[in-house]
Amino acid sequence: MSGSHAVSRPKHQRVLPGFAISLGVSLLFISLILLLPATGLVMQTKGMSLSEYWYVISDPRLVASYKVTVGSAFAASLFNGVFGLLLAWILVRYQFPGKRILDALVDLPFALPTAVAGITLATLYSSTGWLGNLLESIGIKVAYTPLGIIVAMAFTSIPFVVRTVQPVLEEISQEEEEAGMTLGASDWAVFWRVIMPSLRPALLVGVALSFTRSLGEFGAVIFIAGNMPYVSEITSLMIFVRLQEFDFPAASAIASVVLLTSLSLLLIINLWQGAYLRRIHGK
Amino acid sequence: MSIRLDNISKQFGKFEALSPLSLDINNGEMIGLLGPSGSGKTTLLRIIAGLENANTGTIHFGDHDVTNVHVRERRVGFVFQNYALFRHMTVADNVAFGLQVMERALRPSPAEMSKRVKQLLEIVQLGHLAARYPEQLSGGQKQRIALARALATKPEVLLLDEPFGALDAKVRKDLRRWLRNLHDELGFTSVFVTHDQDEALELSDRVVVMSNGKIEQVDSPVELYAHPNSRFVFDFFGNVNQFKANWNNKHWQNGNAFILPPVAEATQKNGYLYVRSHELSLSKKANSQASLPCKVVAINPVGAEVRVELSPIGWDTTELWEAKLTHQVLNEQSFSRGDEVYATPQVGYFFADGVRGEPIILRWPFLAPGHLMFDI
């Protein structure tokens, strides 16, 4: 069937629009919706000198808020790492009535306005709420404490873990687990040596996304946090406070810290994942 | 290690995957489980491995009852259809896995382990790939690594699910021979699943033919060919032509075709006549023992033989007929595509309706030479 007529189509013809156009359009939109606001943010701080900048971002009350935010986000994303994995696991591995509903419910935190989530959680966990009432009787206070911050952060960011782990879990064939078992591995060994290593990159990305999302969470947290200076104030609230004082440069300075932290974390995770995939595929 | 299956059955919900069946596999034997998809062969293999539990029956490895022994304690080597290599481990780590997860008391030292892995990789002739990852290997290489991994713990039973299913023809053939040699050399008992009759016949000491969750026949390849005991087995082994024979008190009739069976009560019935394609001759004239008019649809020379495809004229078959002739015969008779010819069976296998078991074997011509109306 070969011959000189075989190549009749022009060399560069593709189904999708050309590289130049699609890249151009993509870059334009990235610039408009991501880079421009970020640049604007940095520009806001340009009136400040380095020492002023440092003064603003190293304010003791603010530093306390960093600790609260990072600590809570860390706890929330760890919690999500465990329970998100569990949730993804049952959604992928088991058939049960209501599975599709549960699957849809996972996205609820994305769909719900975060303020609504915050108010609902605060009501639920306050000392008169259904859950808060119960927890109070065993001496645990959630609403208006740092624990409440963790609950709100975990709630709003759990879909990240479930939705990144789920497809990878679906891809792991049951045969790999069975292969492990026929080779004499215990259930524990199969989980840690066969399943987890394949899942680890996705899980880590999910947890990292959950963490960065928690760092920036505002609406859901402020209603349940209690917002006591040095105890339960989060960094986004501090930005909001500066905005209310019309101190835009200070607000931008704080925001730039959050932005930088999130970006570098995502970049590190991305590089690590890239290296992992290159190793596996040998490229 | 011998394997004894007794009265094994398996149901998935309401679907009966295996009807109660029994099978004895001798120590050191290589058994092929052969059948179409859905015949229960993979289920049976998984039950032997312990990956699936039978609803009834018992399994013995040697004298040891393993019916309720967990897969990880059965100590079988299992090679999966898609190899199921661990993607995140190097080839060497994959092979070492079975050794690494051993109980501490039994586990070999790291030095012994790497020696054993090296040895296994040499057995499968892939020592140079030890540091690679599975995704960097070809299908045939993956297959051999999967085998090395399964052999690492020195199992006495090796189970293989469609071991060559995903490979191309050439690789498949090489690997088949290689596996057979390895089996003979290391002396384990092997059971493999396949839907390819050539593979089953070439590799197995005995072939277990399965359909619809039942064992149809268990025999050596030679016996299976000489004495297929059911229409199913006959059909499944292919290269066979089928004639729906309706007895009309004179001969077997089908449309305007007929075949005259020898005079015997057992054959004077309705049934099916099977004719192997190399036991069929073609002529431009009809004769008194058979008149099977056909049209030559295709003539395909394959190696030493020529396959002639025939479409029946005025009678029914489910599939086209095929005759295998030598080049010499074809040259003498000089058919070409579109010609009308008459097929005459030399040997036929008759399954009378309602009678189970082996067919009646018929050989033509059975009439004394003087009684023939035409030449054959």
mmCIF file with all atom_site columns, C-alpha atoms in Angstrom, chain A residues 94-282:
data_model
loop_
_atom_site.group_PDB
_atom_site.id
_atom_site.type_symbol
_atom_site.label_atom_id
_atom_site.label_alt_id
_atom_site.label_comp_id
_atom_site.label_asym_id
_atom_site.label_entity_id
_atom_site.label_seq_id
_atom_site.pdbx_PDB_ins_code
_atom_site.Cartn_x
_atom_site.Cartn_y
_atom_site.Cartn_z
_atom_site.occupancy
_atom_site.B_iso_or_equiv
_atom_site.pdbx_formal_charge
_atom_site.auth_seq_id
_atom_site.auth_comp_id
_atom_site.auth_asym_id
_atom_site.auth_atom_id
_atom_site.pdbx_PDB_model_num
ATOM 1   C CA . TYR A 1 94  ? -16.930 -0.997  46.733 1.00 0.00 ? 94  TYR A CA 1
ATOM 2   C CA . GLN A 1 95  ? -20.424 -1.111  45.380 1.00 0.00 ? 95  GLN A CA 1
ATOM 3   C CA . PHE A 1 96  ? -23.109 0.033   47.774 1.00 0.00 ? 96  PHE A CA 1
ATOM 4   C CA . PRO A 1 97  ? -26.478 1.741   47.585 1.00 0.00 ? 97  PRO A CA 1
ATOM 5   C CA . GLY A 1 98  ? -26.156 5.507   47.479 1.00 0.00 ? 98  GLY A CA 1
ATOM 6   C CA . LYS A 1 99  ? -22.625 5.378   46.080 1.00 0.00 ? 99  LYS A CA 1
ATOM 7   C CA . ARG A 1 100 ? -23.408 7.856   43.317 1.00 0.00 ? 100 ARG A CA 1
ATOM 8   C CA . ILE A 1 101 ? -24.950 10.263  45.803 1.00 0.00 ? 101 ILE A CA 1
ATOM 9   C CA . LEU A 1 102 ? -21.888 10.044  48.038 1.00 0.00 ? 102 LEU A CA 1
ATOM 10  C CA . ASP A 1 103 ? -19.704 10.606  45.006 1.00 0.00 ? 103 ASP A CA 1
ATOM 11  C CA . ALA A 1 104 ? -21.664 13.758  44.175 1.00 0.00 ? 104 ALA A CA 1
ATOM 12  C CA . LEU A 1 105 ? -21.597 14.931  47.803 1.00 0.00 ? 105 LEU A CA 1
ATOM 13  C CA . VAL A 1 106 ? -17.806 14.985  47.733 1.00 0.00 ? 106 VAL A CA 1
ATOM 14  C CA . ASP A 1 107 ? -17.972 18.067  45.518 1.00 0.00 ? 107 ASP A CA 1
ATOM 15  C CA . LEU A 1 108 ? -20.380 19.870  47.816 1.00 0.00 ? 108 LEU A CA 1
ATOM 16  C CA . PRO A 1 109 ? -17.673 21.930  49.556 1.00 0.00 ? 109 PRO A CA 1
ATOM 17  C CA . PHE A 1 110 ? -16.702 23.283  46.123 1.00 0.00 ? 110 PHE A CA 1
ATOM 18  C CA . ALA A 1 111 ? -20.266 24.138  45.227 1.00 0.00 ? 111 ALA A CA 1
ATOM 19  C CA . LEU A 1 112 ? -21.272 25.660  48.538 1.00 0.00 ? 112 LEU A CA 1
ATOM 20  C CA . PRO A 1 113 ? -20.416 29.339  49.148 1.00 0.00 ? 113 PRO A CA 1
ATOM 21  C CA . THR A 1 114 ? -17.706 29.138  51.773 1.00 0.00 ? 114 THR A CA 1
ATOM 22  C CA . ALA A 1 115 ? -19.451 31.646  54.019 1.00 0.00 ? 115 ALA A CA 1
ATOM 23  C CA . VAL A 1 116 ? -22.521 29.428  54.066 1.00 0.00 ? 116 VAL A CA 1
ATOM 24  C CA . ALA A 1 117 ? -20.309 26.521  55.011 1.00 0.00 ? 117 ALA A CA 1
ATOM 25  C CA . GLY A 1 118 ? -18.744 28.575  57.776 1.00 0.00 ? 118 GLY A CA 1
ATOM 26  C CA . ILE A 1 119 ? -22.055 29.683  59.236 1.00 0.00 ? 119 ILE A CA 1
ATOM 27  C CA . THR A 1 120 ? -23.445 26.155  59.040 1.00 0.00 ? 120 THR A CA 1
ATOM 28  C CA . LEU A 1 121 ? -20.392 24.657  60.712 1.00 0.00 ? 121 LEU A CA 1
ATOM 29  C CA . ALA A 1 122 ? -20.425 27.324  63.397 1.00 0.00 ? 122 ALA A CA 1
ATOM 30  C CA . THR A 1 123 ? -24.077 26.608  64.168 1.00 0.00 ? 123 THR A CA 1
ATOM 31  C CA . LEU A 1 124 ? -23.525 22.883  64.150 1.00 0.00 ? 124 LEU A CA 1
ATOM 32  C CA . TYR A 1 125 ? -20.494 23.004  66.433 1.00 0.00 ? 125 TYR A CA 1
ATOM 33  C CA . SER A 1 126 ? -21.565 25.814  68.779 1.00 0.00 ? 126 SER A CA 1
ATOM 34  C CA . SER A 1 127 ? -22.384 24.745  72.307 1.00 0.00 ? 127 SER A CA 1
ATOM 35  C CA . THR A 1 128 ? -26.063 24.719  71.437 1.00 0.00 ? 128 THR A CA 1
ATOM 36  C CA . GLY A 1 129 ? -25.629 22.959  68.082 1.00 0.00 ? 129 GLY A CA 1
ATOM 37  C CA . TRP A 1 130 ? -26.243 19.249  67.510 1.00 0.00 ? 130 TRP A CA 1
ATOM 38  C CA . LEU A 1 131 ? -22.629 18.233  67.378 1.00 0.00 ? 131 LEU A CA 1
ATOM 39  C CA . GLY A 1 132 ? -21.198 20.935  69.607 1.00 0.00 ? 132 GLY A CA 1
ATOM 40  C CA . ASN A 1 133 ? -23.642 19.937  72.315 1.00 0.00 ? 133 ASN A CA 1
ATOM 41  C CA . LEU A 1 134 ? -22.438 16.360  72.227 1.00 0.00 ? 134 LEU A CA 1
ATOM 42  C CA . LEU A 1 135 ? -18.769 17.262  72.049 1.00 0.00 ? 135 LEU A CA 1
ATOM 43  C CA . GLU A 1 136 ? -19.061 19.736  74.872 1.00 0.00 ? 136 GLU A CA 1
ATOM 44  C CA . SER A 1 137 ? -20.392 17.005  77.138 1.00 0.00 ? 137 SER A CA 1
ATOM 45  C CA . ILE A 1 138 ? -17.077 15.178  76.701 1.00 0.00 ? 138 ILE A CA 1
ATOM 46  C CA . GLY A 1 139 ? -15.141 18.387  77.129 1.00 0.00 ? 139 GLY A CA 1
ATOM 47  C CA . ILE A 1 140 ? -14.271 19.263  73.528 1.00 0.00 ? 140 ILE A CA 1
ATOM 48  C CA . LYS A 1 141 ? -14.983 22.758  72.281 1.00 0.00 ? 141 LYS A CA 1
ATOM 49  C CA . VAL A 1 142 ? -14.877 23.229  68.524 1.00 0.00 ? 142 VAL A CA 1
ATOM 50  C CA . ALA A 1 143 ? -16.629 26.439  67.582 1.00 0.00 ? 143 ALA A CA 1
ATOM 51  C CA . TYR A 1 144 ? -14.688 29.653  68.278 1.00 0.00 ? 144 TYR A CA 1
ATOM 52  C CA . THR A 1 145 ? -11.457 27.747  68.993 1.00 0.00 ? 145 THR A CA 1
ATOM 53  C CA . PRO A 1 146 ? -8.453  26.828  66.802 1.00 0.00 ? 146 PRO A CA 1
ATOM 54  C CA . LEU A 1 147 ? -10.038 23.377  66.430 1.00 0.00 ? 147 LEU A CA 1
ATOM 55  C CA . GLY A 1 148 ? -12.924 25.042  64.611 1.00 0.00 ? 148 GLY A CA 1
ATOM 56  C CA . ILE A 1 149 ? -10.445 26.485  62.125 1.00 0.00 ? 149 ILE A CA 1
ATOM 57  C CA . ILE A 1 150 ? -9.184  22.996  61.361 1.00 0.00 ? 150 ILE A CA 1
ATOM 58  C CA . VAL A 1 151 ? -12.729 21.681  60.905 1.00 0.00 ? 151 VAL A CA 1
ATOM 59  C CA . ALA A 1 152 ? -13.623 24.486  58.495 1.00 0.00 ? 152 ALA A CA 1
ATOM 60  C CA . MET A 1 153 ? -10.392 24.088  56.530 1.00 0.00 ? 153 MET A CA 1
ATOM 61  C CA . ALA A 1 154 ? -10.809 20.315  56.306 1.00 0.00 ? 154 ALA A CA 1
ATOM 62  C CA . PHE A 1 155 ? -14.389 20.711  55.145 1.00 0.00 ? 155 PHE A CA 1
ATOM 63  C CA . THR A 1 156 ? -13.620 23.117  52.323 1.00 0.00 ? 156 THR A CA 1
ATOM 64  C CA . SER A 1 157 ? -10.589 21.286  50.978 1.00 0.00 ? 157 SER A CA 1
ATOM 65  C CA . ILE A 1 158 ? -11.347 17.580  51.196 1.00 0.00 ? 158 ILE A CA 1
ATOM 66  C CA . PRO A 1 159 ? -12.501 17.317  47.551 1.00 0.00 ? 159 PRO A CA 1
ATOM 67  C CA . PHE A 1 160 ? -8.927  18.045  46.458 1.00 0.00 ? 160 PHE A CA 1
ATOM 68  C CA . VAL A 1 161 ? -7.659  14.847  48.020 1.00 0.00 ? 161 VAL A CA 1
ATOM 69  C CA . VAL A 1 162 ? -10.566 12.650  46.922 1.00 0.00 ? 162 VAL A CA 1
ATOM 70  C CA . ARG A 1 163 ? -10.563 13.909  43.368 1.00 0.00 ? 163 ARG A CA 1
ATOM 71  C CA . THR A 1 164 ? -6.816  13.548  42.835 1.00 0.00 ? 164 THR A CA 1
ATOM 72  C CA . VAL A 1 165 ? -6.557  10.102  44.431 1.00 0.00 ? 165 VAL A CA 1
ATOM 73  C CA . GLN A 1 166 ? -9.703  8.603   42.910 1.00 0.00 ? 166 GLN A CA 1
ATOM 74  C CA . PRO A 1 167 ? -8.551  8.291   39.266 1.00 0.00 ? 167 PRO A CA 1
ATOM 75  C CA . VAL A 1 168 ? -5.169  6.890   40.270 1.00 0.00 ? 168 VAL A CA 1
ATOM 76  C CA . LEU A 1 169 ? -6.806  4.353   42.518 1.00 0.00 ? 169 LEU A CA 1
ATOM 77  C CA . GLU A 1 170 ? -9.090  3.351   39.682 1.00 0.00 ? 170 GLU A CA 1
ATOM 78  C CA . GLU A 1 171 ? -6.051  2.770   37.531 1.00 0.00 ? 171 GLU A CA 1
ATOM 79  C CA . ILE A 1 172 ? -4.306  0.435   39.963 1.00 0.00 ? 172 ILE A CA 1
ATOM 80  C CA . SER A 1 173 ? -5.407  -2.992  38.853 1.00 0.00 ? 173 SER A CA 1
ATOM 81  C CA . GLN A 1 174 ? -6.673  -5.404  41.438 1.00 0.00 ? 174 GLN A CA 1
ATOM 82  C CA . GLU A 1 175 ? -4.243  -7.834  39.827 1.00 0.00 ? 175 GLU A CA 1
ATOM 83  C CA . GLU A 1 176 ? -1.295  -6.000  41.370 1.00 0.00 ? 176 GLU A CA 1
ATOM 84  C CA . GLU A 1 177 ? -2.717  -6.591  44.817 1.00 0.00 ? 177 GLU A CA 1
ATOM 85  C CA . GLU A 1 178 ? -3.449  -10.189 43.968 1.00 0.00 ? 178 GLU A CA 1
ATOM 86  C CA . ALA A 1 179 ? 0.091   -10.587 42.651 1.00 0.00 ? 179 ALA A CA 1
ATOM 87  C CA . GLY A 1 180 ? 1.342   -9.325  45.993 1.00 0.00 ? 180 GLY A CA 1
ATOM 88  C CA . MET A 1 181 ? -0.804  -11.839 47.825 1.00 0.00 ? 181 MET A CA 1
ATOM 89  C CA . THR A 1 182 ? 0.235   -14.803 45.687 1.00 0.00 ? 182 THR A CA 1
ATOM 90  C CA . LEU A 1 183 ? 3.823   -13.852 46.502 1.00 0.00 ? 183 LEU A CA 1
ATOM 91  C CA . GLY A 1 184 ? 3.012   -14.274 50.179 1.00 0.00 ? 184 GLY A CA 1
ATOM 92  C CA . ALA A 1 185 ? 2.617   -10.638 51.236 1.00 0.00 ? 185 ALA A CA 1
ATOM 93  C CA . SER A 1 186 ? 0.305   -9.834  54.147 1.00 0.00 ? 186 SER A CA 1
ATOM 94  C CA . ASP A 1 187 ? -2.551  -7.364  53.635 1.00 0.00 ? 187 ASP A CA 1
ATOM 95  C CA . TRP A 1 188 ? -0.435  -4.791  55.440 1.00 0.00 ? 188 TRP A CA 1
ATOM 96  C CA . ALA A 1 189 ? 2.549   -5.406  53.168 1.00 0.00 ? 189 ALA A CA 1
ATOM 97  C CA . VAL A 1 190 ? 0.334   -5.263  50.072 1.00 0.00 ? 190 VAL A CA 1
ATOM 98  C CA . PHE A 1 191 ? -1.044  -1.928  51.194 1.00 0.00 ? 191 PHE A CA 1
ATOM 99  C CA . TRP A 1 192 ? 2.287   -0.321  52.078 1.00 0.00 ? 192 TRP A CA 1
ATOM 100 C CA . ARG A 1 193 ? 4.480   -1.859  49.410 1.00 0.00 ? 193 ARG A CA 1
ATOM 101 C CA . VAL A 1 194 ? 2.121   -2.202  46.451 1.00 0.00 ? 194 VAL A CA 1
ATOM 102 C CA . ILE A 1 195 ? -0.774  0.232   46.745 1.00 0.00 ? 195 ILE A CA 1
ATOM 103 C CA . MET A 1 196 ? 0.717   3.174   48.628 1.00 0.00 ? 196 MET A CA 1
ATOM 104 C CA . PRO A 1 197 ? 3.778   3.683   46.423 1.00 0.00 ? 197 PRO A CA 1
ATOM 105 C CA . SER A 1 198 ? 1.556   3.995   43.360 1.00 0.00 ? 198 SER A CA 1
ATOM 106 C CA . LEU A 1 199 ? -0.800  6.266   45.213 1.00 0.00 ? 199 LEU A CA 1
ATOM 107 C CA . ARG A 1 200 ? 1.782   8.423   46.952 1.00 0.00 ? 200 ARG A CA 1
ATOM 108 C CA . PRO A 1 201 ? 2.343   11.019  44.189 1.00 0.00 ? 201 PRO A CA 1
ATOM 109 C CA . ALA A 1 202 ? -1.373  11.662  43.746 1.00 0.00 ? 202 ALA A CA 1
ATOM 110 C CA . LEU A 1 203 ? -2.006  11.660  47.466 1.00 0.00 ? 203 LEU A CA 1
ATOM 111 C CA . LEU A 1 204 ? 0.796   14.119  48.017 1.00 0.00 ? 204 LEU A CA 1
ATOM 112 C CA . VAL A 1 205 ? -0.503  16.436  45.313 1.00 0.00 ? 205 VAL A CA 1
ATOM 113 C CA . GLY A 1 206 ? -4.002  16.196  46.780 1.00 0.00 ? 206 GLY A CA 1
ATOM 114 C CA . VAL A 1 207 ? -2.758  16.991  50.270 1.00 0.00 ? 207 VAL A CA 1
ATOM 115 C CA . ALA A 1 208 ? -0.627  19.866  48.968 1.00 0.00 ? 208 ALA A CA 1
ATOM 116 C CA . LEU A 1 209 ? -3.594  21.357  47.112 1.00 0.00 ? 209 LEU A CA 1
ATOM 117 C CA . SER A 1 210 ? -5.700  20.904  50.210 1.00 0.00 ? 210 SER A CA 1
ATOM 118 C CA . PHE A 1 211 ? -2.985  22.637  52.254 1.00 0.00 ? 211 PHE A CA 1
ATOM 119 C CA . THR A 1 212 ? -2.605  25.625  49.961 1.00 0.00 ? 212 THR A CA 1
ATOM 120 C CA . ARG A 1 213 ? -6.351  26.002  49.704 1.00 0.00 ? 213 ARG A CA 1
ATOM 121 C CA . SER A 1 214 ? -6.568  25.976  53.494 1.00 0.00 ? 214 SER A CA 1
ATOM 122 C CA . LEU A 1 215 ? -3.872  28.639  53.733 1.00 0.00 ? 215 LEU A CA 1
ATOM 123 C CA . GLY A 1 216 ? -6.053  31.008  51.773 1.00 0.00 ? 216 GLY A CA 1
ATOM 124 C CA . GLU A 1 217 ? -9.451  29.984  53.120 1.00 0.00 ? 217 GLU A CA 1
ATOM 125 C CA . PHE A 1 218 ? -11.401 32.914  54.512 1.00 0.00 ? 218 PHE A CA 1
ATOM 126 C CA . GLY A 1 219 ? -15.178 32.687  54.386 1.00 0.00 ? 219 GLY A CA 1
ATOM 127 C CA . ALA A 1 220 ? -15.642 29.329  56.016 1.00 0.00 ? 220 ALA A CA 1
ATOM 128 C CA . VAL A 1 221 ? -13.088 29.945  58.731 1.00 0.00 ? 221 VAL A CA 1
ATOM 129 C CA . ILE A 1 222 ? -13.925 33.392  60.096 1.00 0.00 ? 222 ILE A CA 1
ATOM 130 C CA . PHE A 1 223 ? -17.441 32.388  61.152 1.00 0.00 ? 223 PHE A CA 1
ATOM 131 C CA . ILE A 1 224 ? -16.250 29.509  63.282 1.00 0.00 ? 224 ILE A CA 1
ATOM 132 C CA . ALA A 1 225 ? -12.794 30.689  64.346 1.00 0.00 ? 225 ALA A CA 1
ATOM 133 C CA . GLY A 1 226 ? -13.759 33.153  67.058 1.00 0.00 ? 226 GLY A CA 1
ATOM 134 C CA . ASN A 1 227 ? -10.974 35.405  65.676 1.00 0.00 ? 227 ASN A CA 1
ATOM 135 C CA . MET A 1 228 ? -9.172  36.094  68.934 1.00 0.00 ? 228 MET A CA 1
ATOM 136 C CA . PRO A 1 229 ? -5.893  37.914  68.365 1.00 0.00 ? 229 PRO A CA 1
ATOM 137 C CA . TYR A 1 230 ? -2.831  35.682  68.846 1.00 0.00 ? 230 TYR A CA 1
ATOM 138 C CA . VAL A 1 231 ? -5.061  32.621  69.320 1.00 0.00 ? 231 VAL A CA 1
ATOM 139 C CA . SER A 1 232 ? -7.481  32.047  66.515 1.00 0.00 ? 232 SER A CA 1
ATOM 140 C CA . GLU A 1 233 ? -6.844  34.699  63.917 1.00 0.00 ? 233 GLU A CA 1
ATOM 141 C CA . ILE A 1 234 ? -5.943  33.486  60.456 1.00 0.00 ? 234 ILE A CA 1
ATOM 142 C CA . THR A 1 235 ? -3.770  35.340  57.960 1.00 0.00 ? 235 THR A CA 1
ATOM 143 C CA . SER A 1 236 ? -6.584  35.974  55.466 1.00 0.00 ? 236 SER A CA 1
ATOM 144 C CA . LEU A 1 237 ? -8.468  37.728  58.227 1.00 0.00 ? 237 LEU A CA 1
ATOM 145 C CA . MET A 1 238 ? -5.467  39.945  58.835 1.00 0.00 ? 238 MET A CA 1
ATOM 146 C CA . ILE A 1 239 ? -5.521  40.896  55.150 1.00 0.00 ? 239 ILE A CA 1
ATOM 147 C CA . PHE A 1 240 ? -9.209  41.667  55.467 1.00 0.00 ? 240 PHE A CA 1
ATOM 148 C CA . VAL A 1 241 ? -8.572  43.826  58.527 1.00 0.00 ? 241 VAL A CA 1
ATOM 149 C CA . ARG A 1 242 ? -5.905  45.823  56.690 1.00 0.00 ? 242 ARG A CA 1
ATOM 150 C CA . LEU A 1 243 ? -8.292  46.264  53.762 1.00 0.00 ? 243 LEU A CA 1
ATOM 151 C CA . GLN A 1 244 ? -10.955 47.627  56.072 1.00 0.00 ? 244 GLN A CA 1
ATOM 152 C CA . GLU A 1 245 ? -8.408  50.113  57.334 1.00 0.00 ? 245 GLU A CA 1
ATOM 153 C CA . PHE A 1 246 ? -7.809  51.033  53.666 1.00 0.00 ? 246 PHE A CA 1
ATOM 154 C CA . ASP A 1 247 ? -4.169  50.081  54.147 1.00 0.00 ? 247 ASP A CA 1
ATOM 155 C CA . PHE A 1 248 ? -3.902  48.481  50.721 1.00 0.00 ? 248 PHE A CA 1
ATOM 156 C CA . PRO A 1 249 ? -0.106  48.215  50.634 1.00 0.00 ? 249 PRO A CA 1
ATOM 157 C CA . ALA A 1 250 ? -0.034  46.356  53.940 1.00 0.00 ? 250 ALA A CA 1
ATOM 158 C CA . ALA A 1 251 ? -2.850  44.042  52.821 1.00 0.00 ? 251 ALA A CA 1
ATOM 159 C CA . SER A 1 252 ? -0.961  43.337  49.608 1.00 0.00 ? 252 SER A CA 1
ATOM 160 C CA . ALA A 1 253 ? 2.259   42.728  51.481 1.00 0.00 ? 253 ALA A CA 1
ATOM 161 C CA . ILE A 1 254 ? 0.614   40.087  53.656 1.00 0.00 ? 254 ILE A CA 1
ATOM 162 C CA . ALA A 1 255 ? -1.142  38.582  50.657 1.00 0.00 ? 255 ALA A CA 1
ATOM 163 C CA . SER A 1 256 ? 2.158   38.337  48.823 1.00 0.00 ? 256 SER A CA 1
ATOM 164 C CA . VAL A 1 257 ? 3.538   36.228  51.660 1.00 0.00 ? 257 VAL A CA 1
ATOM 165 C CA . VAL A 1 258 ? 0.609   33.806  51.400 1.00 0.00 ? 258 VAL A CA 1
ATOM 166 C CA . LEU A 1 259 ? 0.878   33.761  47.631 1.00 0.00 ? 259 LEU A CA 1
ATOM 167 C CA . LEU A 1 260 ? 4.598   33.089  47.674 1.00 0.00 ? 260 LEU A CA 1
ATOM 168 C CA . THR A 1 261 ? 4.287   30.287  50.188 1.00 0.00 ? 261 THR A CA 1
ATOM 169 C CA . SER A 1 262 ? 1.540   28.555  48.211 1.00 0.00 ? 262 SER A CA 1
ATOM 170 C CA . LEU A 1 263 ? 3.324   28.968  44.907 1.00 0.00 ? 263 LEU A CA 1
ATOM 171 C CA . SER A 1 264 ? 6.624   27.609  46.125 1.00 0.00 ? 264 SER A CA 1
ATOM 172 C CA . LEU A 1 265 ? 4.912   24.638  47.727 1.00 0.00 ? 265 LEU A CA 1
ATOM 173 C CA . LEU A 1 266 ? 3.040   23.823  44.519 1.00 0.00 ? 266 LEU A CA 1
ATOM 174 C CA . LEU A 1 267 ? 6.215   24.238  42.513 1.00 0.00 ? 267 LEU A CA 1
ATOM 175 C CA . ILE A 1 268 ? 8.144   21.862  44.762 1.00 0.00 ? 268 ILE A CA 1
ATOM 176 C CA . ILE A 1 269 ? 5.397   19.247  44.578 1.00 0.00 ? 269 ILE A CA 1
ATOM 177 C CA . ASN A 1 270 ? 5.264   19.625  40.823 1.00 0.00 ? 270 ASN A CA 1
ATOM 178 C CA . LEU A 1 271 ? 9.001   19.185  40.407 1.00 0.00 ? 271 LEU A CA 1
ATOM 179 C CA . TRP A 1 272 ? 9.022   16.193  42.702 1.00 0.00 ? 272 TRP A CA 1
ATOM 180 C CA . GLN A 1 273 ? 6.166   14.555  40.824 1.00 0.00 ? 273 GLN A CA 1
ATOM 181 C CA . GLY A 1 274 ? 7.856   15.226  37.500 1.00 0.00 ? 274 GLY A CA 1
ATOM 182 C CA . ALA A 1 275 ? 11.050  13.590  38.719 1.00 0.00 ? 275 ALA A CA 1
ATOM 183 C CA . TYR A 1 276 ? 9.085   10.587  39.957 1.00 0.00 ? 276 TYR A CA 1
ATOM 184 C CA . LEU A 1 277 ? 7.315   10.088  36.642 1.00 0.00 ? 277 LEU A CA 1
ATOM 185 C CA . ARG A 1 278 ? 10.557  10.490  34.715 1.00 0.00 ? 278 ARG A CA 1
ATOM 186 C CA . ARG A 1 279 ? 12.127  7.794   36.847 1.00 0.00 ? 279 ARG A CA 1
ATOM 187 C CA . ILE A 1 280 ? 9.237   5.362   36.276 1.00 0.00 ? 280 ILE A CA 1
ATOM 188 C CA . HIS A 1 281 ? 9.017   5.962   32.546 1.00 0.00 ? 281 HIS A CA 1
ATOM 189 C CA . GLY A 1 282 ? 12.744  6.186   32.075 1.00 0.00 ? 282 GLY A CA 1
#
